[in-house]
Tab-separated table of C-alpha atoms in Angstrom:
chain	number	residue	atom	x	y	z
I	1	UNK	CA	-96.451	39.551	17.099
I	2	UNK	CA	-97.962	38.515	20.469
I	3	UNK	CA	-97.605	34.859	19.535
I	4	UNK	CA	-93.946	35.426	18.644
I	5	UNK	CA	-93.282	37.250	21.954
I	6	UNK	CA	-95.057	34.519	23.909
I	7	UNK	CA	-93.076	31.839	22.093
I	8	UNK	CA	-89.835	33.737	22.773
I	9	UNK	CA	-90.675	34.067	26.497
I	10	UNK	CA	-91.423	30.338	26.749
I	11	UNK	CA	-88.100	29.495	25.103
I	12	UNK	CA	-86.218	31.870	27.441
I	13	UNK	CA	-87.901	30.348	30.505
I	14	UNK	CA	-87.010	26.877	29.282
I	15	UNK	CA	-83.372	27.831	28.689
I	16	UNK	CA	-83.182	29.529	32.103
I	17	UNK	CA	-84.558	26.444	33.789
I	18	UNK	CA	-82.119	24.250	31.897
I	19	UNK	CA	-79.127	26.435	32.845
I	20	UNK	CA	-80.207	26.523	36.503
I	21	UNK	CA	-80.492	22.734	36.585
I	22	UNK	CA	-77.083	22.358	34.922
I	23	UNK	CA	-75.429	24.766	37.395
I	24	UNK	CA	-77.018	22.983	40.367
I	25	UNK	CA	-75.829	19.601	39.103
I	26	UNK	CA	-72.293	20.871	38.490
I	27	UNK	CA	-72.009	22.445	41.940
I	28	UNK	CA	-73.562	19.426	43.617
I	29	UNK	CA	-71.199	17.099	41.774
I	30	UNK	CA	-68.252	19.220	42.856
I	31	UNK	CA	-69.424	19.129	46.448
I	32	UNK	CA	-69.877	15.359	46.351
I	33	UNK	CA	-66.422	14.944	44.853
I	34	UNK	CA	-64.725	16.464	47.890
I	35	UNK	CA	-67.093	15.127	50.538
I	36	UNK	CA	-65.413	12.838	53.052
I	37	UNK	CA	-67.631	10.501	54.965
I	38	UNK	CA	-67.452	10.770	58.744
I	39	UNK	CA	-67.101	7.331	60.366
I	40	UNK	CA	-69.924	6.422	62.704
I	41	UNK	CA	-69.404	5.862	66.404
I	42	UNK	CA	-70.971	2.871	68.122
I	43	UNK	CA	-73.914	3.701	70.351
I	44	UNK	CA	-72.798	1.536	73.272
I	45	UNK	CA	-72.829	2.920	76.797
I	46	UNK	CA	-69.718	4.887	77.680
I	47	UNK	CA	-69.592	3.793	81.298
I	48	UNK	CA	-65.966	2.856	81.964
I	49	UNK	CA	-67.020	0.566	84.812
I	50	UNK	CA	-67.268	-2.292	82.302
I	51	UNK	CA	-63.552	-2.160	81.618
I	52	UNK	CA	-60.938	-2.636	84.334
I	53	UNK	CA	-58.050	-1.343	82.198
I	54	UNK	CA	-59.808	1.826	81.057
I	55	UNK	CA	-58.795	5.090	82.638
I	56	UNK	CA	-58.866	8.836	82.348
I	57	UNK	CA	-56.923	8.743	79.063
I	58	UNK	CA	-59.762	6.905	77.320
I	59	UNK	CA	-62.422	9.085	78.908
I	60	UNK	CA	-60.636	12.264	77.827
I	61	UNK	CA	-60.115	10.881	74.328
I	62	UNK	CA	-63.820	10.131	73.942
I	63	UNK	CA	-64.779	13.593	75.165
I	64	UNK	CA	-62.530	15.198	72.546
I	65	UNK	CA	-63.510	12.851	69.762
I	66	UNK	CA	-67.246	13.204	70.340
I	67	UNK	CA	-67.068	16.869	69.271
I	68	UNK	CA	-67.942	17.622	65.645
I	69	UNK	CA	-64.779	17.699	63.553
I	70	UNK	CA	-64.040	20.505	61.112
I	71	UNK	CA	-60.807	21.252	59.357
I	72	UNK	CA	-59.236	24.507	60.568
I	73	UNK	CA	-57.216	25.683	57.596
I	74	UNK	CA	-55.158	28.224	59.545
I	75	UNK	CA	-54.141	25.623	62.140
I	76	UNK	CA	-53.310	23.093	59.440
I	77	UNK	CA	-51.172	25.573	57.463
I	78	UNK	CA	-49.351	26.673	60.617
I	79	UNK	CA	-48.528	23.152	61.783
I	80	UNK	CA	-47.593	21.929	58.297
I	81	UNK	CA	-45.256	24.910	57.895
I	82	UNK	CA	-43.603	24.149	61.236
I	83	UNK	CA	-42.947	20.577	60.147
I	84	UNK	CA	-41.577	21.701	56.792
I	85	UNK	CA	-39.204	24.225	58.349
I	86	UNK	CA	-37.892	21.756	60.961
I	87	UNK	CA	-37.937	18.480	59.002
I	88	UNK	CA	-38.303	19.274	55.285
I	89	UNK	CA	-39.868	15.882	54.607
I	90	UNK	CA	-41.035	16.749	51.100
I	91	UNK	CA	-37.392	17.096	50.012
I	92	UNK	CA	-35.346	15.235	52.610
I	93	UNK	CA	-37.398	12.241	53.828
I	94	UNK	CA	-36.016	9.969	51.095
I	95	UNK	CA	-32.295	9.593	50.453
I	96	UNK	CA	-31.569	10.651	46.874
I	97	UNK	CA	-28.405	11.057	44.855
I	98	UNK	CA	-29.041	14.805	45.001
I	99	UNK	CA	-29.427	15.275	48.764
I	100	UNK	CA	-26.807	12.642	49.684
I	101	UNK	CA	-23.983	12.935	47.116
I	102	UNK	CA	-21.051	10.633	46.555
I	103	UNK	CA	-18.461	10.991	49.337
I	104	UNK	CA	-20.886	12.464	51.877
I	105	UNK	CA	-21.073	11.179	55.444
I	106	UNK	CA	-24.311	9.673	56.742
I	107	UNK	CA	-24.967	9.831	60.491
I	108	UNK	CA	-27.176	7.040	61.858
I	109	UNK	CA	-30.229	8.470	63.615
I	110	UNK	CA	-30.461	5.689	66.231
I	111	UNK	CA	-26.707	5.557	66.881
I	112	UNK	CA	-25.451	9.098	66.499
I	113	UNK	CA	-21.830	8.078	67.019
I	114	UNK	CA	-21.971	5.799	63.962
I	115	UNK	CA	-21.381	7.102	60.432
I	116	UNK	CA	-21.219	5.720	56.893
I	117	UNK	CA	-19.131	7.200	54.099
I	118	UNK	CA	-21.040	7.052	50.796
I	119	UNK	CA	-18.969	5.153	48.235
I	120	UNK	CA	-19.933	4.475	44.630
I	121	UNK	CA	-21.616	1.165	45.419
I	122	UNK	CA	-23.892	2.666	48.068
I	123	UNK	CA	-24.521	5.780	45.982
I	124	UNK	CA	-25.875	3.616	43.165
I	125	UNK	CA	-28.562	2.300	45.536
I	126	UNK	CA	-30.024	5.739	46.194
I	127	UNK	CA	-33.077	7.060	44.362
I	128	UNK	CA	-32.025	9.171	41.403
I	129	UNK	CA	-34.684	11.774	42.172
I	130	UNK	CA	-37.232	12.676	44.825
I	131	UNK	CA	-40.324	10.420	44.433
I	132	UNK	CA	-42.679	13.008	45.966
I	133	UNK	CA	-44.317	15.630	43.717
I	134	UNK	CA	-44.013	19.347	44.435
I	135	UNK	CA	-47.812	19.731	44.512
I	136	UNK	CA	-49.548	18.322	47.577
I	137	UNK	CA	-52.005	15.441	47.330
I	138	UNK	CA	-55.555	16.500	48.165
I	139	UNK	CA	-56.385	13.531	50.426
I	140	UNK	CA	-54.092	11.104	52.217
I	141	UNK	CA	-54.723	8.193	54.573
I	142	UNK	CA	-52.147	6.979	57.082
I	143	UNK	CA	-53.083	3.487	58.246
I	144	UNK	CA	-51.758	2.089	61.514
I	145	UNK	CA	-52.334	-1.520	62.503
I	146	UNK	CA	-54.310	-1.212	65.746
I	147	UNK	CA	-56.888	-3.857	66.569
I	148	UNK	CA	-59.586	-1.170	66.348
I	149	UNK	CA	-59.579	-1.651	62.564
I	150	UNK	CA	-61.049	-5.148	62.938
I	151	UNK	CA	-64.692	-5.181	61.756
I	152	UNK	CA	-64.526	-1.423	61.070
I	153	UNK	CA	-65.666	-1.551	57.412
I	154	UNK	CA	-63.198	1.264	56.670
I	155	UNK	CA	-61.536	-0.375	53.653
I	156	UNK	CA	-63.426	1.546	50.988
I	157	UNK	CA	-62.934	4.867	52.762
I	158	UNK	CA	-59.189	4.255	53.143
I	159	UNK	CA	-58.828	3.308	49.485
I	160	UNK	CA	-60.676	6.464	48.389
I	161	UNK	CA	-57.693	8.614	49.453
I	162	UNK	CA	-55.329	9.789	46.729
I	163	UNK	CA	-52.249	8.618	48.637
I	164	UNK	CA	-52.290	5.757	51.163
I	165	UNK	CA	-49.449	5.123	53.620
I	166	UNK	CA	-49.270	1.808	55.500
I	167	UNK	CA	-46.937	0.747	58.292
I	168	UNK	CA	-44.711	-2.318	58.650
I	169	UNK	CA	-45.893	-4.608	55.838
I	170	UNK	CA	-49.421	-5.341	57.130
I	171	UNK	CA	-51.459	-8.190	55.593
I	172	UNK	CA	-54.030	-7.004	53.029
I	173	UNK	CA	-55.596	-10.328	52.125
I	174	UNK	CA	-59.293	-10.791	51.324
I	175	UNK	CA	-60.257	-11.439	54.944
I	176	UNK	CA	-59.082	-7.920	55.896
I	177	UNK	CA	-59.966	-6.041	52.713
I	178	UNK	CA	-63.306	-4.649	53.891
I	179	UNK	CA	-61.716	-3.248	57.054
I	180	UNK	CA	-58.355	-1.905	55.847
I	181	UNK	CA	-58.573	-1.785	52.045
I	182	UNK	CA	-55.786	-2.739	49.667
I	183	UNK	CA	-54.581	0.485	48.024
I	184	UNK	CA	-50.986	1.246	48.952
I	185	UNK	CA	-48.742	4.048	47.704
I	186	UNK	CA	-46.095	3.849	50.421
I	187	UNK	CA	-45.432	1.076	52.921
I	188	UNK	CA	-42.800	1.029	55.658
I	189	UNK	CA	-40.812	-2.021	56.717
I	190	UNK	CA	-39.114	-2.587	60.049
I	191	UNK	CA	-35.978	-4.686	59.380
I	192	UNK	CA	-36.856	-6.958	62.301
I	193	UNK	CA	-39.667	-8.301	60.084
I	194	UNK	CA	-37.112	-9.537	57.552
I	195	UNK	CA	-34.966	-11.031	60.292
I	196	UNK	CA	-37.834	-12.720	62.126
I	197	UNK	CA	-40.024	-13.912	59.250
I	198	UNK	CA	-37.592	-14.297	56.363
I	199	UNK	CA	-34.351	-15.368	58.029
I	200	UNK	CA	-32.655	-12.104	57.158
I	201	UNK	CA	-32.870	-13.190	53.484
I	202	UNK	CA	-29.866	-15.425	53.937
I	203	UNK	CA	-31.828	-18.318	52.484
I	204	UNK	CA	-34.985	-18.460	50.371
I	205	UNK	CA	-36.109	-15.078	49.074
I	206	UNK	CA	-39.202	-15.981	47.064
I	207	UNK	CA	-41.566	-15.895	50.106
I	208	UNK	CA	-40.694	-12.229	50.614
I	209	UNK	CA	-41.398	-11.394	46.974
I	210	UNK	CA	-44.767	-13.128	47.187
I	211	UNK	CA	-45.532	-10.977	50.241
I	212	UNK	CA	-44.442	-7.734	48.579
I	213	UNK	CA	-46.500	-8.208	45.416
I	214	UNK	CA	-49.694	-7.330	47.274
I	215	UNK	CA	-48.409	-3.745	47.586
I	216	UNK	CA	-48.155	-3.281	43.808
I	217	UNK	CA	-45.811	-0.539	42.631
I	218	UNK	CA	-45.804	1.286	45.962
I	219	UNK	CA	-42.722	2.801	47.569
I	220	UNK	CA	-41.136	0.430	50.097
I	221	UNK	CA	-39.516	2.575	52.780
I	222	UNK	CA	-36.405	0.947	54.286
I	223	UNK	CA	-34.266	2.342	57.182
I	224	UNK	CA	-30.688	1.119	56.521
I	225	UNK	CA	-29.099	3.935	58.522
I	226	UNK	CA	-31.064	3.888	61.754
I	227	UNK	CA	-28.980	1.154	63.408
I	228	UNK	CA	-25.971	-0.791	62.159
I	229	UNK	CA	-27.945	-4.047	62.240
I	230	UNK	CA	-30.367	-2.581	59.670
I	231	UNK	CA	-27.876	-1.829	56.915
I	232	UNK	CA	-27.053	-5.275	55.552
I	233	UNK	CA	-30.596	-6.653	55.676
I	234	UNK	CA	-32.029	-3.501	54.033
I	235	UNK	CA	-29.538	-3.902	51.205
I	236	UNK	CA	-30.481	-7.574	50.817
I	237	UNK	CA	-34.130	-6.541	50.497
I	238	UNK	CA	-33.251	-4.030	47.800
I	239	UNK	CA	-31.129	-6.573	45.897
I	240	UNK	CA	-33.846	-9.228	46.204
I	241	UNK	CA	-36.392	-6.910	44.609
I	242	UNK	CA	-33.964	-5.966	41.858
I	243	UNK	CA	-33.072	-9.618	41.175
I	244	UNK	CA	-36.693	-10.816	41.090
I	245	UNK	CA	-38.024	-7.763	39.269
I	246	UNK	CA	-40.872	-6.997	41.665
I	247	UNK	CA	-43.112	-3.965	41.067
I	248	UNK	CA	-42.541	-2.471	44.530
I	249	UNK	CA	-39.984	0.360	44.560
I	250	UNK	CA	-37.490	0.225	47.454
I	251	UNK	CA	-36.230	3.578	48.787
I	252	UNK	CA	-34.171	4.519	51.829
I	253	UNK	CA	-35.531	6.830	54.511
I	254	UNK	CA	-33.104	9.569	55.436
I	255	UNK	CA	-31.723	9.291	59.011
I	256	UNK	CA	-31.406	13.099	59.145
I	257	UNK	CA	-35.152	13.328	58.565
I	258	UNK	CA	-35.878	10.743	61.263
I	259	UNK	CA	-33.659	12.587	63.725
I	260	UNK	CA	-35.318	15.936	62.952
I	261	UNK	CA	-38.803	14.447	63.327
I	262	UNK	CA	-37.770	13.057	66.718
I	263	UNK	CA	-36.499	16.486	67.798
I	264	UNK	CA	-39.670	18.158	66.552
I	265	UNK	CA	-42.000	15.895	68.536
I	266	UNK	CA	-39.785	16.209	71.591
I	267	UNK	CA	-40.397	19.954	71.380
I	268	UNK	CA	-44.133	19.139	71.331
I	269	UNK	CA	-43.902	17.133	74.553
I	270	UNK	CA	-43.043	13.605	73.350
I	271	UNK	CA	-40.224	12.406	75.612
I	272	UNK	CA	-39.922	8.871	74.203
I	273	UNK	CA	-36.528	7.594	73.087
I	274	UNK	CA	-37.867	7.038	69.569
I	275	UNK	CA	-41.174	8.041	67.976
I	276	UNK	CA	-43.195	5.252	66.409
I	277	UNK	CA	-43.469	4.617	62.685
I	278	UNK	CA	-47.084	5.772	62.858
I	279	UNK	CA	-46.385	9.285	64.117
I	280	UNK	CA	-43.431	9.629	61.732
I	281	UNK	CA	-45.675	8.784	58.784
I	282	UNK	CA	-48.399	11.111	60.069
I	283	UNK	CA	-45.766	13.871	60.175
I	284	UNK	CA	-44.716	13.146	56.604
I	285	UNK	CA	-48.333	13.142	55.431
I	286	UNK	CA	-48.937	16.563	57.006
I	287	UNK	CA	-46.200	17.917	54.746
I	288	UNK	CA	-47.282	16.085	51.603
I	289	UNK	CA	-51.079	16.284	51.857
I	290	UNK	CA	-53.796	18.917	52.176
I	291	UNK	CA	-56.160	16.627	54.105
I	292	UNK	CA	-54.837	13.851	56.359
I	293	UNK	CA	-56.921	11.004	57.826
I	294	UNK	CA	-55.509	8.587	60.392
I	295	UNK	CA	-56.823	5.035	60.876
I	296	UNK	CA	-55.730	2.308	63.276
I	297	UNK	CA	-53.983	4.594	65.785
I	298	UNK	CA	-56.024	3.622	68.881
I	299	UNK	CA	-53.363	2.567	71.473
I	300	UNK	CA	-55.508	1.007	74.213
I	301	UNK	CA	-56.435	-2.609	74.890
I	302	UNK	CA	-60.206	-2.055	74.673
I	303	UNK	CA	-62.514	-0.670	71.998
I	304	UNK	CA	-63.610	2.912	72.791
I	305	UNK	CA	-67.319	2.228	72.203
I	306	UNK	CA	-68.166	-1.395	72.902
I	307	UNK	CA	-65.288	-1.974	75.359
I	308	UNK	CA	-64.425	-5.349	73.821
I	309	UNK	CA	-60.827	-6.391	74.338
I	310	UNK	CA	-58.609	-5.520	71.383
I	311	UNK	CA	-55.466	-7.237	70.144
I	312	UNK	CA	-52.312	-5.270	69.428
I	313	UNK	CA	-52.895	-5.536	65.658
I	314	UNK	CA	-55.988	-6.135	63.554
I	315	UNK	CA	-54.361	-9.269	62.130
I	316	UNK	CA	-53.112	-11.063	65.269
I	317	UNK	CA	-54.049	-11.917	68.842
I	318	UNK	CA	-51.048	-10.379	70.589
I	319	UNK	CA	-51.654	-8.273	73.671
I	320	UNK	CA	-51.238	-4.510	73.387
I	321	UNK	CA	-47.628	-3.561	74.194
I	322	UNK	CA	-46.022	-0.238	75.062
I	323	UNK	CA	-42.568	-0.265	73.426
I	324	UNK	CA	-43.258	3.205	72.082
I	325	UNK	CA	-45.072	5.904	74.050
I	326	UNK	CA	-48.272	5.138	72.135
I	327	UNK	CA	-50.799	6.731	74.560
I	328	UNK	CA	-48.710	9.936	74.636
I	329	UNK	CA	-48.373	9.962	70.849
I	330	UNK	CA	-52.085	9.333	70.485
I	331	UNK	CA	-52.870	12.247	72.795
I	332	UNK	CA	-50.674	14.573	70.722
I	333	UNK	CA	-52.320	13.445	67.488
I	334	UNK	CA	-55.765	13.767	69.067
I	335	UNK	CA	-54.907	17.364	69.954
I	336	UNK	CA	-54.221	17.980	66.263
I	337	UNK	CA	-57.592	16.356	65.533
I	338	UNK	CA	-59.330	18.735	67.954
I	339	UNK	CA	-57.530	21.676	66.298
I	340	UNK	CA	-58.703	20.606	62.838
I	341	UNK	CA	-55.159	19.912	61.603
I	342	UNK	CA	-55.802	16.256	60.764
I	343	UNK	CA	-58.670	13.845	61.322
I	344	UNK	CA	-58.452	10.812	63.571
I	345	UNK	CA	-60.900	8.030	62.696
I	346	UNK	CA	-62.065	5.858	65.597
I	347	UNK	CA	-65.628	4.934	64.693
I	348	UNK	CA	-66.884	2.335	62.238
I	349	UNK	CA	-67.230	3.343	58.620
I	350	UNK	CA	-70.293	2.928	56.413
I	351	UNK	CA	-70.949	-0.795	55.766
I	352	UNK	CA	-70.220	-1.648	52.168
I	353	UNK	CA	-69.907	-4.731	49.984
I	354	UNK	CA	-66.208	-4.228	49.384
């Protein structure tokens, strides 16, 4: 009897140990699954004397960013709800046949006096249904094109997000892959790109299709109703994709949404004539996503940690320009970072053979 009891106790101890190990592994795996790596900040001196163009804006930004970031769920829910009530991006950001029916009148957001009556031909170009799901994505990355992304090693971290938004058809070739990644679920396109680089698609169209293939079956966000000059070229882009059968999916951004986003940020202190594509996409992500990371939003001409001069974009050598109120926008987004609403990424990411 004693031998049987001893044997039973040994078996129970073994099973208990096994169950404990299994529970620990499961919980640890779950924790790892939702862990998001915090980019590292360079350890260079922060003396602004080494940079003539640096000022109080950069100093204040570094002071805010150096604080440990934690998501504040209440702040996130509050801000996301405000955006949804004012802009309704989850339902209204994309023109669909449901929210813009045949015969309706579209008001251009950049030229409020200009309208377009939706006839059958235009109606056929609209998305048949909303491309965004009702359930929010868990993680989203909004990728700007600032020169700070150069040599950042953030490509793998960006691509780990469930939904990746990129701005203005950025290059994603092998030389940039380790810094910006390649995954794309939505990419915006300023019509001036088609006019400047592709002759407005009045001639050869194959070069554009070769460019677009790198974005796979992502949504291509076109703004035909921002300004009158955008309408014809946006339609030519859509027809080019349809004629060539490319995987990218062209959709039209709703001018009502753009106008409402502009009004919303004006109420937050942004007095610019037009908000940038970056802050518009950040706004959309805060409606569509539970956790939002921003990359490539640094608006200044020098790196915040090594004070090297930065180009306007990670892929060119143009000087930093100020067409939009980028420093003001950045400050507003950094406030959301400090409140735990979204996370701004300025440091370098973990080096990786990507």
